[in-house]
PDB file of C-alpha atoms in Angstrom:
ATOM      1  CA  LYS A   1     -13.206  47.535 -31.165  1.00 69.00           C
ATOM      2  CA  ALA A   2     -13.114  45.242 -28.078  1.00 81.00           C
ATOM      3  CA  GLY A   3      -9.758  44.609 -26.523  1.00 93.00           C
ATOM      4  CA  VAL A   4      -8.222  41.332 -25.529  1.00 97.00           C
ATOM      5  CA  THR A   5     -10.274  39.476 -23.069  1.00 97.00           C
ATOM      6  CA  GLN A   6      -9.119  36.826 -20.647  1.00 98.00           C
ATOM      7  CA  THR A   7     -11.195  34.436 -18.436  1.00 97.00           C
ATOM      8  CA  PRO A   8     -11.401  33.971 -15.620  1.00 97.00           C
ATOM      9  CA  ARG A   9      -9.756  36.950 -13.990  1.00 96.00           C
ATOM     10  CA  TYR A  10      -8.972  35.090 -10.780  1.00 97.00           C
ATOM     11  CA  LEU A  11      -8.468  31.522  -9.911  1.00 97.00           C
ATOM     12  CA  ILE A  12      -7.590  29.634  -6.686  1.00 98.00           C
ATOM     13  CA  LYS A  13      -6.374  26.136  -7.091  1.00 98.00           C
ATOM     14  CA  THR A  14      -4.669  23.480  -4.964  1.00 98.00           C
ATOM     15  CA  ARG A  15      -1.308  21.770  -5.686  1.00 98.00           C
ATOM     16  CA  GLY A  16      -1.747  18.895  -8.102  1.00 98.00           C
ATOM     17  CA  GLN A  17      -4.921  20.211  -9.748  1.00 98.00           C
ATOM     18  CA  GLN A  18      -4.943  21.375 -13.385  1.00 98.00           C
ATOM     19  CA  VAL A  19      -6.190  24.682 -14.733  1.00 98.00           C
ATOM     20  CA  THR A  20      -7.332  26.076 -18.150  1.00 98.00           C
ATOM     21  CA  LEU A  21      -7.170  29.785 -18.908  1.00 98.00           C
ATOM     22  CA  SER A  22      -8.812  31.365 -22.021  1.00 98.00           C
ATOM     23  CA  CYS A  23      -7.846  34.329 -24.138  1.00 98.00           C
ATOM     24  CA  SER A  24      -9.934  36.025 -26.853  1.00 98.00           C
ATOM     25  CA  PRO A  25      -7.809  38.269 -29.163  1.00 97.00           C
ATOM     26  CA  ILE A  26      -8.801  41.476 -30.625  1.00 96.00           C
ATOM     27  CA  SER A  27     -11.089  40.955 -33.696  1.00 95.00           C
ATOM     28  CA  GLY A  28      -8.962  40.317 -36.717  1.00 93.00           C
ATOM     29  CA  HIS A  29      -5.804  39.433 -34.818  1.00 95.00           C
ATOM     30  CA  ARG A  30      -4.639  35.997 -35.571  1.00 95.00           C
ATOM     31  CA  SER A  31      -1.635  35.663 -33.325  1.00 94.00           C
ATOM     32  CA  VAL A  32      -1.807  35.012 -29.607  1.00 96.00           C
ATOM     33  CA  SER A  33       1.075  34.917 -27.171  1.00 95.00           C
ATOM     34  CA  TRP A  34       1.074  33.899 -23.539  1.00 97.00           C
ATOM     35  CA  TYR A  35       3.312  35.202 -20.724  1.00 96.00           C
ATOM     36  CA  GLN A  36       3.764  34.409 -17.106  1.00 97.00           C
ATOM     37  CA  GLN A  37       4.524  37.282 -14.743  1.00 96.00           C
ATOM     38  CA  THR A  38       5.913  36.855 -11.234  1.00 95.00           C
ATOM     39  CA  PRO A  39       7.562  39.383  -8.845  1.00 91.00           C
ATOM     40  CA  GLY A  40      10.900  37.429  -8.990  1.00 88.00           C
ATOM     41  CA  GLN A  41      11.111  36.539 -12.646  1.00 91.00           C
ATOM     42  CA  GLY A  42       9.168  39.361 -14.232  1.00 92.00           C
ATOM     43  CA  LEU A  43       7.477  38.625 -17.575  1.00 95.00           C
ATOM     44  CA  GLN A  44       8.471  35.353 -19.232  1.00 94.00           C
ATOM     45  CA  PHE A  45       7.384  34.053 -22.706  1.00 94.00           C
ATOM     46  CA  LEU A  46       5.352  30.829 -22.577  1.00 96.00           C
ATOM     47  CA  PHE A  47       4.236  30.253 -26.215  1.00 93.00           C
ATOM     48  CA  GLU A  48       2.830  31.818 -29.339  1.00 93.00           C
ATOM     49  CA  TYR A  49       0.140  30.558 -31.564  1.00 95.00           C
ATOM     50  CA  PHE A  50      -0.806  31.383 -35.128  1.00 93.00           C
ATOM     51  CA  SER A  51      -3.258  29.668 -37.395  1.00 92.00           C
ATOM     52  CA  GLU A  52      -3.822  26.996 -34.755  1.00 94.00           C
ATOM     53  CA  THR A  53      -0.194  26.148 -34.712  1.00 95.00           C
ATOM     54  CA  GLN A  54       2.338  26.665 -31.981  1.00 93.00           C
ATOM     55  CA  ARG A  55       5.201  28.911 -33.527  1.00 91.00           C
ATOM     56  CA  ASN A  56       7.382  29.298 -30.568  1.00 89.00           C
ATOM     57  CA  LYS A  57       7.681  28.054 -27.055  1.00 92.00           C
ATOM     58  CA  GLY A  58       9.461  29.342 -24.004  1.00 92.00           C
ATOM     59  CA  ASN A  59      11.506  27.474 -21.532  1.00 93.00           C
ATOM     60  CA  PHE A  60       8.715  25.962 -19.398  1.00 96.00           C
ATOM     61  CA  PRO A  61       8.155  22.417 -18.417  1.00 96.00           C
ATOM     62  CA  GLY A  62       5.715  20.250 -20.379  1.00 96.00           C
ATOM     63  CA  ARG A  63       3.080  20.793 -17.794  1.00 97.00           C
ATOM     64  CA  PHE A  64       2.305  23.944 -19.561  1.00 98.00           C
ATOM     65  CA  SER A  65       0.531  23.591 -22.811  1.00 97.00           C
ATOM     66  CA  GLY A  66      -1.715  25.480 -25.061  1.00 97.00           C
ATOM     67  CA  ARG A  67      -3.818  25.548 -28.175  1.00 97.00           C
ATOM     68  CA  GLN A  68      -5.584  27.884 -30.531  1.00 98.00           C
ATOM     69  CA  PHE A  69      -8.946  27.417 -32.229  1.00 97.00           C
ATOM     70  CA  SER A  70     -10.038  28.395 -35.748  1.00 96.00           C
ATOM     71  CA  ASN A  71     -11.525  31.655 -34.517  1.00 95.00           C
ATOM     72  CA  SER A  72      -8.086  32.615 -33.068  1.00 96.00           C
ATOM     73  CA  ARG A  73      -9.204  32.155 -29.460  1.00 98.00           C
ATOM     74  CA  SER A  74      -6.550  30.453 -27.286  1.00 98.00           C
ATOM     75  CA  GLU A  75      -6.309  28.423 -24.234  1.00 98.00           C
ATOM     76  CA  MET A  76      -3.460  27.462 -22.018  1.00 98.00           C
ATOM     77  CA  ASN A  77      -3.478  24.563 -19.615  1.00 98.00           C
ATOM     78  CA  VAL A  78      -1.283  23.897 -16.631  1.00 98.00           C
ATOM     79  CA  SER A  79      -1.397  20.392 -15.244  1.00 96.00           C
ATOM     80  CA  THR A  80      -0.178  19.160 -11.902  1.00 97.00           C
ATOM     81  CA  LEU A  81      -0.030  22.663 -10.367  1.00 98.00           C
ATOM     82  CA  GLU A  82       2.819  23.637  -8.128  1.00 98.00           C
ATOM     83  CA  LEU A  83       3.040  26.522  -5.716  1.00 97.00           C
ATOM     84  CA  GLY A  84       5.489  28.266  -7.952  1.00 96.00           C
ATOM     85  CA  ASP A  85       2.851  28.398 -10.748  1.00 98.00           C
ATOM     86  CA  SER A  86       1.131  31.211  -8.777  1.00 98.00           C
ATOM     87  CA  ALA A  87       1.419  34.142 -11.097  1.00 97.00           C
ATOM     88  CA  LEU A  88      -0.375  36.605 -13.363  1.00 97.00           C
ATOM     89  CA  TYR A  89      -0.850  34.971 -16.739  1.00 98.00           C
ATOM     90  CA  LEU A  90      -1.210  37.451 -19.655  1.00 97.00           C
ATOM     91  CA  CYS A  91      -2.053  36.942 -23.159  1.00 97.00           C
ATOM     92  CA  ALA A  92      -1.254  39.286 -26.061  1.00 95.00           C
ATOM     93  CA  SER A  93      -2.587  39.426 -29.587  1.00 95.00           C
ATOM     94  CA  SER A  94      -1.314  40.967 -32.758  1.00 92.00           C
ATOM     95  CA  PRO A  95      -2.423  40.815 -36.474  1.00 91.00           C
ATOM     96  CA  GLU A  96       0.424  38.518 -37.664  1.00 87.00           C
ATOM     97  CA  PRO A  97       2.857  36.216 -36.096  1.00 82.00           C
ATOM     98  CA  GLY A  98       6.164  37.098 -34.530  1.00 71.00           C
ATOM     99  CA  GLN A  99       6.348  40.195 -32.414  1.00 67.00           C
ATOM    100  CA  VAL A 100       7.144  42.649 -35.241  1.00 74.00           C
ATOM    101  CA  TYR A 101       3.630  44.108 -34.745  1.00 82.00           C
ATOM    102  CA  GLU A 102       2.545  45.984 -31.662  1.00 88.00           C
ATOM    103  CA  GLN A 103       1.335  43.606 -28.993  1.00 90.00           C
ATOM    104  CA  TYR A 104      -1.969  44.189 -27.236  1.00 93.00           C
ATOM    105  CA  PHE A 105      -2.248  42.641 -23.863  1.00 95.00           C
ATOM    106  CA  GLY A 106      -5.359  41.465 -21.907  1.00 96.00           C
ATOM    107  CA  PRO A 107      -6.076  42.162 -18.255  1.00 96.00           C
ATOM    108  CA  GLY A 108      -4.575  38.834 -17.115  1.00 97.00           C
ATOM    109  CA  THR A 109      -5.649  35.851 -15.055  1.00 97.00           C
ATOM    110  CA  ARG A 110      -4.379  35.837 -11.523  1.00 97.00           C
ATOM    111  CA  LEU A 111      -3.682  32.261 -10.533  1.00 98.00           C
ATOM    112  CA  THR A 112      -3.082  31.362  -6.859  1.00 98.00           C
ATOM    113  CA  VAL A 113      -1.981  27.876  -6.034  1.00 98.00           C
ATOM    114  CA  THR A 114      -2.252  26.770  -2.418  1.00 97.00           C
TER     115      THR A 114
ATOM    116  CA  LYS B   1      20.344  36.102 -26.627  1.00 80.00           C
ATOM    117  CA  GLN B   2      18.558  39.312 -26.060  1.00 85.00           C
ATOM    118  CA  GLU B   3      18.636  40.702 -22.455  1.00 91.00           C
ATOM    119  CA  VAL B   4      16.811  43.844 -21.446  1.00 95.00           C
ATOM    120  CA  THR B   5      17.662  45.920 -18.350  1.00 96.00           C
ATOM    121  CA  GLN B   6      15.819  48.829 -16.917  1.00 97.00           C
ATOM    122  CA  ILE B   7      17.361  51.157 -14.297  1.00 93.00           C
ATOM    123  CA  PRO B   8      16.334  52.413 -11.897  1.00 92.00           C
ATOM    124  CA  ALA B   9      13.936  49.923 -10.527  1.00 94.00           C
ATOM    125  CA  ALA B  10      11.923  52.620  -8.827  1.00 96.00           C
ATOM    126  CA  LEU B  11      11.655  56.374  -9.176  1.00 96.00           C
ATOM    127  CA  SER B  12       9.792  59.022  -7.346  1.00 97.00           C
ATOM    128  CA  VAL B  13       9.295  62.503  -8.732  1.00 97.00           C
ATOM    129  CA  PRO B  14       7.252  65.635  -7.846  1.00 97.00           C
ATOM    130  CA  GLU B  15       4.296  66.561 -10.067  1.00 98.00           C
ATOM    131  CA  GLY B  16       5.158  68.680 -13.135  1.00 97.00           C
ATOM    132  CA  GLU B  17       8.725  67.295 -13.464  1.00 97.00           C
ATOM    133  CA  ASN B  18       9.961  66.044 -16.797  1.00 97.00           C
ATOM    134  CA  LEU B  19      11.535  62.597 -16.541  1.00 96.00           C
ATOM    135  CA  VAL B  20      13.416  59.939 -18.415  1.00 96.00           C
ATOM    136  CA  LEU B  21      13.112  56.210 -18.056  1.00 97.00           C
ATOM    137  CA  ASN B  22      15.968  54.095 -19.391  1.00 97.00           C
ATOM    138  CA  CYS B  23      16.035  50.710 -21.146  1.00 97.00           C
ATOM    139  CA  SER B  24      19.225  48.891 -22.378  1.00 97.00           C
ATOM    140  CA  PHE B  25      19.425  45.797 -24.565  1.00 94.00           C
ATOM    141  CA  THR B  26      22.236  43.521 -25.486  1.00 92.00           C
ATOM    142  CA  ASP B  27      21.380  42.408 -29.093  1.00 87.00           C
ATOM    143  CA  SER B  28      21.707  45.495 -31.385  1.00 84.00           C
ATOM    144  CA  ALA B  29      20.040  43.420 -34.220  1.00 86.00           C
ATOM    145  CA  ILE B  30      16.754  44.442 -32.699  1.00 87.00           C
ATOM    146  CA  TYR B  31      13.549  44.654 -34.886  1.00 86.00           C
ATOM    147  CA  ASN B  32      11.539  46.791 -32.606  1.00 90.00           C
ATOM    148  CA  LEU B  33      11.243  48.041 -28.983  1.00 93.00           C
ATOM    149  CA  GLN B  34       7.915  48.517 -27.279  1.00 95.00           C
ATOM    150  CA  TRP B  35       7.131  50.476 -24.147  1.00 97.00           C
ATOM    151  CA  PHE B  36       4.209  49.498 -21.899  1.00 97.00           C
ATOM    152  CA  ARG B  37       2.514  50.766 -18.810  1.00 97.00           C
ATOM    153  CA  GLN B  38       1.298  48.465 -16.071  1.00 97.00           C
ATOM    154  CA  ASP B  39      -0.905  49.487 -13.256  1.00 95.00           C
ATOM    155  CA  PRO B  40      -0.984  47.353 -10.074  1.00 91.00           C
ATOM    156  CA  GLY B  41      -2.532  43.977 -10.673  1.00 86.00           C
ATOM    157  CA  LYS B  42      -3.557  44.948 -14.249  1.00 89.00           C
ATOM    158  CA  GLY B  43      -2.426  43.953 -17.734  1.00 92.00           C
ATOM    159  CA  LEU B  44      -0.075  45.896 -19.884  1.00 94.00           C
ATOM    160  CA  THR B  45      -1.066  48.857 -21.947  1.00 95.00           C
ATOM    161  CA  SER B  46       0.989  49.537 -25.030  1.00 94.00           C
ATOM    162  CA  LEU B  47       2.409  53.116 -25.037  1.00 96.00           C
ATOM    163  CA  LEU B  48       4.799  53.311 -27.979  1.00 96.00           C
ATOM    164  CA  LEU B  49       6.291  50.893 -30.617  1.00 93.00           C
ATOM    165  CA  ILE B  50       9.550  51.877 -32.334  1.00 93.00           C
ATOM    166  CA  GLN B  51      10.665  49.964 -35.302  1.00 89.00           C
ATOM    167  CA  SER B  52      14.359  49.469 -35.947  1.00 86.00           C
ATOM    168  CA  SER B  53      14.243  51.971 -38.863  1.00 88.00           C
ATOM    169  CA  GLN B  54      12.883  54.653 -36.626  1.00 89.00           C
ATOM    170  CA  ARG B  55      14.728  56.781 -34.088  1.00 90.00           C
ATOM    171  CA  GLU B  56      11.878  57.932 -32.057  1.00 94.00           C
ATOM    172  CA  GLN B  57       8.083  57.913 -31.584  1.00 95.00           C
ATOM    173  CA  THR B  58       5.777  60.405 -29.869  1.00 96.00           C
ATOM    174  CA  SER B  59       2.395  60.239 -28.323  1.00 96.00           C
ATOM    175  CA  GLY B  60       1.062  63.142 -26.381  1.00 97.00           C
ATOM    176  CA  ARG B  61       3.399  63.822 -23.496  1.00 97.00           C
ATOM    177  CA  LEU B  62       5.431  60.718 -24.255  1.00 98.00           C
ATOM    178  CA  ASN B  63       8.444  60.416 -26.427  1.00 97.00           C
ATOM    179  CA  ALA B  64      10.475  57.223 -26.993  1.00 97.00           C
ATOM    180  CA  SER B  65      13.814  56.949 -28.687  1.00 96.00           C
ATOM    181  CA  LEU B  66      15.818  54.102 -29.970  1.00 95.00           C
ATOM    182  CA  ASP B  67      19.617  53.960 -30.447  1.00 94.00           C
ATOM    183  CA  LYS B  68      20.573  50.594 -31.760  1.00 91.00           C
ATOM    184  CA  SER B  69      24.244  51.296 -31.808  1.00 91.00           C
ATOM    185  CA  SER B  70      24.396  51.988 -28.111  1.00 93.00           C
ATOM    186  CA  GLY B  71      21.832  49.372 -27.113  1.00 93.00           C
ATOM    187  CA  ARG B  72      19.579  51.952 -25.553  1.00 95.00           C
ATOM    188  CA  SER B  73      16.024  53.278 -25.502  1.00 96.00           C
ATOM    189  CA  THR B  74      14.579  56.106 -23.457  1.00 97.00           C
ATOM    190  CA  LEU B  75      10.969  57.026 -22.602  1.00 97.00           C
ATOM    191  CA  TYR B  76      10.625  60.750 -21.861  1.00 97.00           C
ATOM    192  CA  ILE B  77       7.523  61.849 -20.021  1.00 98.00           C
ATOM    193  CA  ALA B  78       6.874  65.613 -19.999  1.00 98.00           C
ATOM    194  CA  ALA B  79       5.078  67.403 -17.161  1.00 98.00           C
ATOM    195  CA  SER B  80       4.393  64.312 -15.109  1.00 97.00           C
ATOM    196  CA  GLN B  81       1.083  63.870 -13.388  1.00 97.00           C
ATOM    197  CA  PRO B  82       0.026  61.628 -10.440  1.00 97.00           C
ATOM    198  CA  GLY B  83      -1.985  59.628 -13.001  1.00 97.00           C
ATOM    199  CA  ASP B  84       1.342  58.653 -14.631  1.00 98.00           C
ATOM    200  CA  SER B  85       2.183  56.638 -11.562  1.00 98.00           C
ATOM    201  CA  ALA B  86       2.649  53.019 -12.733  1.00 98.00           C
ATOM    202  CA  THR B  87       5.228  50.435 -13.673  1.00 97.00           C
ATOM    203  CA  TYR B  88       6.850  51.077 -17.050  1.00 98.00           C
ATOM    204  CA  LEU B  89       8.207  48.149 -18.949  1.00 97.00           C
ATOM    205  CA  CYS B  90      10.228  48.018 -22.217  1.00 97.00           C
ATOM    206  CA  ALA B  91      10.406  44.951 -24.376  1.00 94.00           C
ATOM    207  CA  GLY B  92      12.637  44.144 -27.325  1.00 91.00           C
ATOM    208  CA  TYR B  93      12.089  41.820 -30.300  1.00 88.00           C
ATOM    209  CA  SER B  94      15.132  40.506 -32.169  1.00 84.00           C
ATOM    210  CA  GLY B  95      13.444  38.178 -34.565  1.00 75.00           C
ATOM    211  CA  ASN B  96      15.171  35.036 -33.424  1.00 65.00           C
ATOM    212  CA  THR B  97      13.633  35.070 -29.903  1.00 73.00           C
ATOM    213  CA  PRO B  98      10.340  36.030 -28.611  1.00 83.00           C
ATOM    214  CA  LEU B  99       9.684  39.486 -27.074  1.00 88.00           C
ATOM    215  CA  VAL B 100      12.100  39.986 -24.119  1.00 92.00           C
ATOM    216  CA  PHE B 101      11.022  42.210 -21.204  1.00 95.00           C
ATOM    217  CA  GLY B 102      12.912  44.297 -18.720  1.00 96.00           C
ATOM    218  CA  LYS B 103      11.945  44.078 -15.128  1.00 96.00           C
ATOM    219  CA  GLY B 104      10.417  47.551 -15.306  1.00 96.00           C
ATOM    220  CA  THR B 105      10.672  50.937 -13.497  1.00 97.00           C
ATOM    221  CA  ARG B 106       8.040  51.650 -10.836  1.00 97.00           C
ATOM    222  CA  LEU B 107       7.234  55.448 -11.175  1.00 98.00           C
ATOM    223  CA  SER B 108       5.588  57.367  -8.404  1.00 98.00           C
ATOM    224  CA  VAL B 109       4.554  61.030  -9.202  1.00 98.00           C
ATOM    225  CA  ILE B 110       3.915  62.905  -6.015  1.00 97.00           C
ATOM    226  CA  ALA B 111       1.236  65.627  -6.006  1.00 95.00           C
TER     227      ALA B 111
END
């Protein structure tokens, strides 16, 4: 069974631009969560989607948004990029919502904002 | 609010040594605790998931324990190998907040 896939793997953007990241969960998994990882803050929860609905949202500004499609694939968008948005963005999938189930992570998208 | 702490931040051991990584959490009403491995620049690989009703889980040379009353979990690695070198992260789920991660322990196993 294929694992969680994320595209693109690397991105370089300039301040003020916007970016869209994509995540395809493991087949049969319906919950997708997004995390931001930086050296200073570690891993921080962004949001969780299940059945095309956002179930939970972390403490990030409104510039960060996401959505989930009927096939469980998810995208996250960051508008008006800032230097501090440079990070590794990870998504995780699980069969059901909440993190009661084991979380399976993708390889991440490395975003660099210049 | 759940907080997860991992000490030490870095650890270096000679090959073949048995070692223990520590993880502490503040909310004892924890549903589960998961241990992950992360290689530099890569995503997270799930190692073990311990449900609140369990005391420990084992996979190969890895054994993880969970003590809710003391707010602690440990990951035991037997007969360490250079390939075990990575950052190890623990994460706790309490039901009322999303998964909360520790900052990780960076392990180096020296041949």
